Amino acid sequence: MSTALETETISGPKDFARLAGQWDELVRTMRRPSPFLLHAWLLEWWRHYGAKGVLAVHIARRGDRLVGALPLWRRRRYGLRVTEFIGGTGAPLADLLLAPGEDEATGAVLASRIGTGGVDYVDLFGMPCNSRLAAAVQQGSLTLMERQEAPVLNLGADWEAVYSRKLSSKARSERRRHRRRLEEFGAVDVSLVRTPEELGPALDEAVRLHALRWKGRRETSGFSKPIGSAFRRAAVLRLAQEDISRLLMLRVDQRAVAFTLYLVYERTAYGLTMGFDPEFAGYRPGQETLLCSLEEAANEGVERIEFLGAAADYKRRLADRFEPIHQGIGLASTLRGRAAVEALTRGIRVRKQLKRSRTARRIYNRVPRLGQG
């Protein structure tokens, strides 16, 4: 006879911190394992962003064994009580976590706890295709809306074969030409760092380059802003202790010019962020660091690249397919919650329609944003 299932809601950071070891085992067995759901990443996010909310981490145990979890938190948004994933929009592929052998019933029990404690609705960004959570909630209670195309590249041991397949001979020739032009400024060096000791100073350079790249432009990741920078530094350094973090830096005459920051987990590389010095934009240093990082990943046995985010042109050219990321909105328990769900889903649909228009996209990119100098 199997041990009885027991559920609990964790609301204290210290109690959540104690789940570290068993938590990561659940992440490792996900259909699409996400390093952004690893305990260290979520805990650092909470320490930096959780001051205005309350943890609502629903867990399931069988005896002393953790067999299921939902990493949620609650906060007030425009006066409404909203439940979200820990990590917010920075937790792609967030989902219900279940141990091998646990069936849909366990997922349904955990999903039923979402409404406990009083919430008006849920807004869950990051859900993958075939989400376990979407399957566990009552049909029709949660609307899934595609938000990011999330391009994917199948890598493999033969990087040269992938490189030749994805870049035309003309593109490869142009890359060599840009590299030679960079070398006119001095020695070109590409280095990969992955230990906490190496990553500390490299992250400082990356933040500086990212700020230069996005100065005066619309940028939403927060990588080079004080809180965003502090969070990512802490999280990346924590994951570096488990040999997950990678930062590839391109230097010209010992000057940092471009970088790619990514995570390697379960034979998959996950893009985190990139940046370059606009002074060198004409030499395409961002493309160079990206391609170098893909080669490094292939050399260490990575089989799949999750570019994540929107399908920018450079991602489209390299991707084999798209495995979209969704936003789950619903489970409204009040009239105000239902009104908010309707308004939010309608607004997303309108924005998606506008972005499909080439004219609207050009206008959107050119109009100055509030807060930009």
Tab-separated table of C-alpha atoms in Angstrom:
chain	number	residue	atom	x	y	z
A	1	MET	CA	0.000	0.000	0.000
A	2	SER	CA	1.434	3.402	-0.975
A	3	THR	CA	1.992	6.054	1.670
A	4	ALA	CA	-0.893	8.507	2.010
A	5	LEU	CA	-0.598	11.826	0.236
A	6	GLU	CA	-0.272	14.873	2.509
A	7	THR	CA	-0.437	18.451	1.266
A	8	GLU	CA	0.757	21.705	2.758
A	9	THR	CA	1.109	25.357	1.786
A	10	ILE	CA	4.488	26.954	2.522
A	11	SER	CA	4.257	30.666	3.285
A	12	GLY	CA	7.542	31.255	5.133
A	13	PRO	CA	10.879	31.789	3.312
A	14	LYS	CA	12.737	29.678	5.878
A	15	ASP	CA	10.374	26.760	5.324
A	16	PHE	CA	10.794	27.115	1.574
A	17	ALA	CA	14.589	27.207	1.953
A	18	ARG	CA	14.498	23.781	3.630
A	19	LEU	CA	13.057	22.165	0.476
A	20	ALA	CA	16.224	22.698	-1.597
A	21	GLY	CA	17.485	19.152	-2.237
A	22	GLN	CA	14.212	17.360	-2.892
A	23	TRP	CA	12.836	20.312	-4.840
A	24	ASP	CA	15.530	20.105	-7.503
A	25	GLU	CA	14.827	16.408	-8.011
A	26	LEU	CA	11.297	17.348	-9.079
A	27	VAL	CA	12.651	19.935	-11.528
A	28	ARG	CA	15.076	17.435	-13.024
A	29	THR	CA	12.241	15.076	-13.970
A	30	MET	CA	10.107	17.716	-15.729
A	31	ARG	CA	9.134	17.048	-19.326
A	32	ARG	CA	11.052	20.216	-20.224
A	33	PRO	CA	13.386	20.825	-17.241
A	34	SER	CA	13.793	24.519	-16.466
A	35	PRO	CA	16.800	25.886	-14.545
A	36	PHE	CA	14.592	28.874	-13.751
A	37	LEU	CA	12.590	26.606	-11.440
A	38	LEU	CA	15.615	25.332	-9.522
A	39	HIS	CA	15.399	26.115	-5.850
A	40	ALA	CA	18.399	28.471	-5.775
A	41	TRP	CA	17.006	30.571	-8.648
A	42	LEU	CA	13.533	30.867	-7.074
A	43	LEU	CA	14.895	31.606	-3.609
A	44	GLU	CA	17.117	34.415	-4.881
A	45	TRP	CA	14.215	35.847	-6.887
A	46	TRP	CA	12.093	35.856	-3.759
A	47	ARG	CA	14.803	37.558	-1.708
A	48	HIS	CA	15.055	40.351	-4.271
A	49	TYR	CA	11.449	40.771	-5.433
A	50	GLY	CA	9.146	39.189	-2.866
A	51	ALA	CA	8.843	42.016	-0.336
A	52	LYS	CA	5.376	43.036	-1.543
A	53	GLY	CA	3.867	39.560	-1.561
A	54	VAL	CA	3.368	36.317	0.322
A	55	LEU	CA	4.673	32.886	-0.589
A	56	ALA	CA	2.022	30.301	-1.462
A	57	VAL	CA	4.102	27.239	-2.322
A	58	HIS	CA	1.819	24.204	-2.378
A	59	ILE	CA	3.602	20.903	-1.809
A	60	ALA	CA	2.640	17.245	-1.598
A	61	ARG	CA	4.481	14.586	0.395
A	62	ARG	CA	4.330	10.860	0.860
A	63	GLY	CA	5.958	10.339	4.204
A	64	ASP	CA	9.227	12.281	4.145
A	65	ARG	CA	9.377	12.358	0.341
A	66	LEU	CA	8.436	15.452	-1.639
A	67	VAL	CA	6.335	14.259	-4.594
A	68	GLY	CA	4.728	17.429	-5.933
A	69	ALA	CA	4.984	21.213	-5.807
A	70	LEU	CA	3.488	24.404	-7.177
A	71	PRO	CA	5.859	27.414	-6.822
A	72	LEU	CA	3.399	30.273	-6.345
A	73	TRP	CA	3.134	33.590	-4.539
A	74	ARG	CA	0.346	36.087	-3.911
A	75	ARG	CA	0.344	39.852	-4.179
A	76	ARG	CA	-1.956	42.822	-4.610
A	77	ARG	CA	-2.315	44.216	-8.104
A	78	TYR	CA	-4.565	47.224	-8.609
A	79	GLY	CA	-6.355	46.275	-5.417
A	80	LEU	CA	-6.968	42.665	-6.465
A	81	ARG	CA	-5.446	39.539	-4.899
A	82	VAL	CA	-3.475	37.769	-7.622
A	83	THR	CA	-1.563	34.470	-7.610
A	84	GLU	CA	1.524	34.167	-9.828
A	85	PHE	CA	4.498	31.874	-10.313
A	86	ILE	CA	7.543	32.678	-8.227
A	87	GLY	CA	9.895	34.293	-10.699
A	88	GLY	CA	7.173	36.169	-12.566
A	89	THR	CA	7.991	36.645	-16.238
A	90	GLY	CA	11.554	35.526	-15.470
A	91	ALA	CA	10.555	31.894	-14.862
A	92	PRO	CA	9.986	30.442	-18.344
A	93	LEU	CA	8.614	26.895	-18.494
A	94	ALA	CA	7.133	27.218	-14.991
A	95	ASP	CA	4.669	24.462	-14.231
A	96	LEU	CA	3.315	21.966	-11.739
A	97	LEU	CA	6.148	19.722	-10.510
A	98	LEU	CA	5.453	16.007	-10.002
A	99	ALA	CA	7.708	13.113	-9.064
A	100	PRO	CA	7.867	10.098	-11.410
A	101	GLY	CA	5.004	7.724	-10.699
A	102	GLU	CA	2.617	10.397	-9.449
A	103	ASP	CA	-0.576	10.525	-11.478
A	104	GLU	CA	-3.068	13.217	-12.438
A	105	ALA	CA	-4.830	12.858	-9.095
A	106	THR	CA	-1.815	14.269	-7.248
A	107	GLY	CA	-1.682	17.187	-9.660
A	108	ALA	CA	-5.395	17.840	-9.209
A	109	VAL	CA	-5.037	17.908	-5.417
A	110	LEU	CA	-2.251	20.473	-5.635
A	111	ALA	CA	-4.101	22.545	-8.224
A	112	SER	CA	-7.182	22.633	-5.984
A	113	ARG	CA	-5.135	24.474	-3.352
A	114	ILE	CA	-4.493	27.476	-5.606
A	115	GLY	CA	-7.666	29.213	-4.472
A	116	THR	CA	-7.070	28.662	-0.748
A	117	GLY	CA	-6.226	31.773	1.212
A	118	GLY	CA	-8.427	34.010	-0.901
A	119	VAL	CA	-7.421	35.198	-4.376
A	120	ASP	CA	-9.393	37.001	-7.054
A	121	TYR	CA	-7.678	35.301	-10.005
A	122	VAL	CA	-4.402	33.767	-11.175
A	123	ASP	CA	-1.945	35.134	-13.735
A	124	LEU	CA	0.657	32.473	-14.518
A	125	PHE	CA	3.294	33.481	-17.048
A	126	GLY	CA	5.710	30.922	-18.453
A	127	MET	CA	3.618	27.783	-18.888
A	128	PRO	CA	4.906	25.361	-21.554
A	129	CYS	CA	2.961	23.471	-24.181
A	130	ASN	CA	1.235	20.442	-22.654
A	131	SER	CA	1.408	22.038	-19.215
A	132	ARG	CA	0.753	19.668	-16.335
A	133	LEU	CA	-0.967	22.441	-14.422
A	134	ALA	CA	-3.305	23.238	-17.304
A	135	ALA	CA	-4.305	19.570	-17.377
A	136	ALA	CA	-4.828	19.485	-13.610
A	137	VAL	CA	-7.275	22.393	-13.256
A	138	GLN	CA	-10.958	22.226	-14.129
A	139	GLN	CA	-11.441	22.387	-17.888
A	140	GLY	CA	-12.268	25.892	-19.069
A	141	SER	CA	-11.220	27.569	-15.818
A	142	LEU	CA	-7.829	28.706	-17.140
A	143	THR	CA	-7.252	30.463	-20.461
A	144	LEU	CA	-3.841	29.744	-22.010
A	145	MET	CA	-2.553	32.467	-24.292
A	146	GLU	CA	0.611	32.103	-26.347
A	147	ARG	CA	3.016	34.881	-25.351
A	148	GLN	CA	6.453	33.890	-26.647
A	149	GLU	CA	7.452	31.737	-29.591
A	150	ALA	CA	10.433	30.253	-27.661
A	151	PRO	CA	12.609	29.039	-30.582
A	152	VAL	CA	14.432	25.728	-30.182
A	153	LEU	CA	17.530	24.399	-31.954
A	154	ASN	CA	18.556	20.760	-32.017
A	155	LEU	CA	22.277	20.783	-31.455
A	156	GLY	CA	24.376	17.630	-31.232
A	157	ALA	CA	27.999	16.587	-31.213
A	158	ASP	CA	28.757	17.697	-34.791
A	159	TRP	CA	28.794	21.488	-34.498
A	160	GLU	CA	30.236	21.946	-37.987
A	161	ALA	CA	27.255	20.127	-39.498
A	162	VAL	CA	24.810	22.366	-37.612
A	163	TYR	CA	26.836	25.458	-38.499
A	164	SER	CA	26.838	24.631	-42.211
A	165	ARG	CA	23.133	23.796	-42.123
A	166	LYS	CA	22.090	27.009	-40.423
A	167	LEU	CA	24.439	29.559	-42.011
A	168	SER	CA	24.834	29.956	-45.739
A	169	SER	CA	28.300	30.136	-47.279
A	170	LYS	CA	27.741	33.880	-47.711
A	171	ALA	CA	26.865	34.298	-44.013
A	172	ARG	CA	29.920	32.291	-42.986
A	173	SER	CA	32.108	34.428	-45.241
A	174	GLU	CA	30.683	37.625	-43.749
A	175	ARG	CA	31.404	36.322	-40.263
A	176	ARG	CA	35.049	35.747	-41.157
A	177	ARG	CA	35.233	39.223	-42.665
A	178	HIS	CA	33.837	40.871	-39.527
A	179	ARG	CA	36.297	38.898	-37.417
A	180	ARG	CA	39.241	40.127	-39.513
A	181	ARG	CA	38.029	43.707	-39.175
A	182	LEU	CA	37.859	43.328	-35.401
A	183	GLU	CA	41.410	42.054	-35.386
A	184	GLU	CA	42.520	45.383	-36.859
A	185	PHE	CA	41.847	46.894	-33.427
A	186	GLY	CA	43.996	44.344	-31.623
A	187	ALA	CA	44.018	40.746	-30.466
A	188	VAL	CA	40.541	39.166	-30.416
A	189	ASP	CA	39.935	36.823	-27.493
A	190	VAL	CA	36.886	34.686	-26.768
A	191	SER	CA	36.732	33.154	-23.276
A	192	LEU	CA	34.170	31.074	-21.409
A	193	VAL	CA	33.882	31.347	-17.629
A	194	ARG	CA	31.777	29.102	-15.396
A	195	THR	CA	33.171	29.135	-11.836
A	196	PRO	CA	31.873	31.561	-9.168
A	197	GLU	CA	35.340	33.113	-8.868
A	198	GLU	CA	35.542	33.834	-12.605
A	199	LEU	CA	31.915	34.848	-13.010
A	200	GLY	CA	31.951	37.653	-10.444
A	201	PRO	CA	34.121	40.135	-12.389
A	202	ALA	CA	32.798	38.881	-15.750
A	203	LEU	CA	29.228	39.692	-14.674
A	204	ASP	CA	30.303	43.248	-13.822
A	205	GLU	CA	31.567	43.655	-17.386
A	206	ALA	CA	28.398	42.088	-18.767
A	207	VAL	CA	26.158	44.486	-16.850
A	208	ARG	CA	28.178	47.439	-18.157
A	209	LEU	CA	27.904	46.205	-21.756
A	210	HIS	CA	24.191	45.537	-21.387
A	211	ALA	CA	23.613	49.069	-20.083
A	212	LEU	CA	25.525	50.493	-23.046
A	213	ARG	CA	23.555	48.356	-25.487
A	214	TRP	CA	20.173	49.479	-24.178
A	215	LYS	CA	20.917	53.078	-23.218
A	216	GLY	CA	17.975	55.230	-24.307
A	217	ARG	CA	16.067	52.224	-25.640
A	218	ARG	CA	13.119	50.174	-24.429
A	219	GLU	CA	14.484	47.279	-22.359
A	220	THR	CA	12.356	45.075	-20.126
A	221	SER	CA	14.666	42.394	-18.725
A	222	GLY	CA	16.075	44.629	-15.992
A	223	PHE	CA	19.486	42.958	-16.334
A	224	SER	CA	21.448	46.197	-15.987
A	225	LYS	CA	19.106	47.852	-13.472
A	226	PRO	CA	20.015	47.752	-9.753
A	227	ILE	CA	17.556	45.110	-8.513
A	228	GLY	CA	17.653	43.040	-11.701
A	229	SER	CA	21.433	43.082	-11.741
A	230	ALA	CA	21.680	42.129	-8.053
A	231	PHE	CA	19.192	39.273	-8.470
A	232	ARG	CA	20.822	37.777	-11.544
A	233	ARG	CA	24.293	38.063	-10.048
A	234	ALA	CA	23.160	36.213	-6.921
A	235	ALA	CA	21.213	33.563	-8.854
A	236	VAL	CA	23.892	32.977	-11.492
A	237	LEU	CA	26.599	32.641	-8.848
A	238	ARG	CA	24.457	30.200	-6.859
A	239	LEU	CA	23.868	28.065	-9.941
A	240	ALA	CA	27.576	28.266	-10.784
A	241	GLN	CA	28.216	26.229	-7.648
A	242	GLU	CA	26.386	23.408	-9.453
A	243	ASP	CA	28.238	24.105	-12.739
A	244	ILE	CA	25.118	25.406	-14.511
A	245	SER	CA	26.101	29.006	-15.339
A	246	ARG	CA	28.113	30.013	-18.410
A	247	LEU	CA	29.312	33.448	-19.570
A	248	LEU	CA	31.137	33.812	-22.873
A	249	MET	CA	32.986	37.105	-23.348
A	250	LEU	CA	34.474	38.603	-26.514
A	251	ARG	CA	37.390	40.980	-25.953
A	252	VAL	CA	39.272	43.123	-28.444
A	253	ASP	CA	42.685	44.300	-27.302
A	254	GLN	CA	41.647	43.195	-23.760
A	255	ARG	CA	38.516	45.376	-23.906
A	256	ALA	CA	35.171	43.622	-23.272
A	257	VAL	CA	33.040	44.100	-26.378
A	258	ALA	CA	30.225	41.520	-26.220
A	259	PHE	CA	28.904	38.668	-24.071
A	260	THR	CA	26.410	35.835	-23.980
A	261	LEU	CA	25.107	34.562	-20.635
A	262	TYR	CA	23.384	31.184	-20.576
A	263	LEU	CA	22.622	28.181	-18.385
A	264	VAL	CA	23.331	24.517	-19.094
A	265	TYR	CA	21.010	22.016	-17.437
A	266	GLU	CA	20.121	18.436	-18.341
A	267	ARG	CA	21.937	18.572	-21.699
A	268	THR	CA	20.072	21.750	-22.678
A	269	ALA	CA	21.376	25.311	-22.912
A	270	TYR	CA	18.973	28.092	-21.945
A	271	GLY	CA	19.555	31.615	-23.176
A	272	LEU	CA	19.578	34.213	-20.419
A	273	THR	CA	20.797	37.460	-21.968
A	274	MET	CA	23.257	39.019	-24.427
A	275	GLY	CA	24.828	42.411	-24.884
A	276	PHE	CA	27.500	44.311	-26.764
A	277	ASP	CA	29.203	47.690	-26.984
A	278	PRO	CA	27.287	49.744	-29.609
A	279	GLU	CA	30.595	51.255	-30.712
A	280	PHE	CA	31.387	47.887	-32.319
A	281	ALA	CA	27.895	47.175	-33.660
A	282	GLY	CA	29.043	47.248	-37.284
A	283	TYR	CA	31.250	44.226	-36.643
A	284	ARG	CA	28.368	42.116	-35.296
A	285	PRO	CA	29.994	41.117	-32.010
A	286	GLY	CA	26.679	39.862	-30.639
A	287	GLN	CA	26.353	37.339	-33.444
A	288	GLU	CA	29.954	36.264	-32.903
A	289	THR	CA	29.496	35.568	-29.184
A	290	LEU	CA	26.218	33.746	-29.828
A	291	LEU	CA	27.775	31.433	-32.399
A	292	CYS	CA	30.815	30.859	-30.185
A	293	SER	CA	28.530	29.978	-27.270
A	294	LEU	CA	26.629	27.475	-29.424
A	295	GLU	CA	29.910	25.853	-30.425
A	296	GLU	CA	31.026	25.686	-26.779
A	297	ALA	CA	27.692	24.137	-25.820
A	298	ALA	CA	27.991	21.495	-28.534
A	299	ASN	CA	31.525	20.670	-27.420
A	300	GLU	CA	30.360	19.951	-23.877
A	301	GLY	CA	27.560	17.636	-24.957
A	302	VAL	CA	24.531	19.938	-25.063
A	303	GLU	CA	21.842	18.476	-27.322
A	304	ARG	CA	19.222	21.228	-27.363
A	305	ILE	CA	19.193	25.031	-27.313
A	306	GLU	CA	16.253	26.843	-25.727
A	307	PHE	CA	16.562	30.402	-27.025
A	308	LEU	CA	13.385	31.345	-25.121
A	309	GLY	CA	11.592	34.673	-25.508
A	310	ALA	CA	10.249	36.149	-28.720
A	311	ALA	CA	11.365	34.910	-32.127
A	312	ALA	CA	13.804	37.686	-33.027
A	313	ASP	CA	15.283	37.412	-36.516
A	314	TYR	CA	18.591	35.955	-35.349
A	315	LYS	CA	16.733	33.254	-33.395
A	316	ARG	CA	14.470	32.424	-36.342
A	317	ARG	CA	17.470	31.877	-38.587
A	318	LEU	CA	18.977	29.377	-36.165
A	319	ALA	CA	15.871	27.630	-34.810
A	320	ASP	CA	14.481	24.282	-35.931
A	321	ARG	CA	11.024	24.906	-34.484
A	322	PHE	CA	9.025	26.849	-31.904
A	323	GLU	CA	7.736	25.460	-28.609
A	324	PRO	CA	5.713	28.410	-27.316
A	325	ILE	CA	5.433	29.729	-23.789
A	326	HIS	CA	1.967	30.627	-22.527
A	327	GLN	CA	0.312	32.813	-19.958
A	328	GLY	CA	-2.427	31.099	-17.980
A	329	ILE	CA	-5.134	33.500	-16.788
A	330	GLY	CA	-8.277	32.575	-14.906
A	331	LEU	CA	-9.487	30.573	-11.893
A	332	ALA	CA	-11.412	33.691	-10.888
A	333	SER	CA	-13.237	33.360	-7.584
A	334	THR	CA	-14.906	36.798	-7.413
A	335	LEU	CA	-16.811	39.129	-9.705
A	336	ARG	CA	-13.896	41.562	-9.691
A	337	GLY	CA	-11.575	38.695	-10.530
A	338	ARG	CA	-13.701	37.627	-13.500
A	339	ALA	CA	-13.779	41.206	-14.785
A	340	ALA	CA	-9.999	41.432	-14.460
A	341	VAL	CA	-9.513	38.142	-16.314
A	342	GLU	CA	-11.741	39.295	-19.148
A	343	ALA	CA	-9.958	42.661	-19.416
A	344	LEU	CA	-6.491	41.102	-19.275
A	345	THR	CA	-7.157	38.432	-21.905
A	346	ARG	CA	-8.872	40.936	-24.183
A	347	GLY	CA	-5.940	43.335	-23.880
A	348	ILE	CA	-3.432	40.613	-24.769
A	349	ARG	CA	-5.429	39.647	-27.847
A	350	VAL	CA	-5.542	43.269	-29.021
A	351	ARG	CA	-1.794	43.719	-28.545
A	352	LYS	CA	-1.056	40.515	-30.438
A	353	GLN	CA	-3.204	41.696	-33.350
A	354	LEU	CA	-1.382	45.026	-33.425
A	355	LYS	CA	2.027	43.398	-33.423
A	356	ARG	CA	1.073	41.277	-36.416
A	357	SER	CA	0.827	44.430	-38.469
A	358	ARG	CA	4.125	45.519	-40.022
A	359	THR	CA	3.079	49.135	-39.924
A	360	ALA	CA	2.075	48.942	-36.281
A	361	ARG	CA	5.357	47.194	-35.436
A	362	ARG	CA	7.422	49.952	-37.073
A	363	ILE	CA	5.475	52.628	-35.224
A	364	TYR	CA	5.790	50.719	-31.941
A	365	ASN	CA	9.575	50.508	-32.266
A	366	ARG	CA	10.039	54.158	-33.167
A	367	VAL	CA	7.754	55.945	-30.692
A	368	PRO	CA	9.691	57.084	-27.565
A	369	ARG	CA	8.631	55.360	-24.331
A	370	LEU	CA	7.726	57.062	-21.086
A	371	GLY	CA	10.747	57.345	-18.843
A	372	GLN	CA	13.244	57.348	-21.718
A	373	GLY	CA	15.473	60.346	-22.085
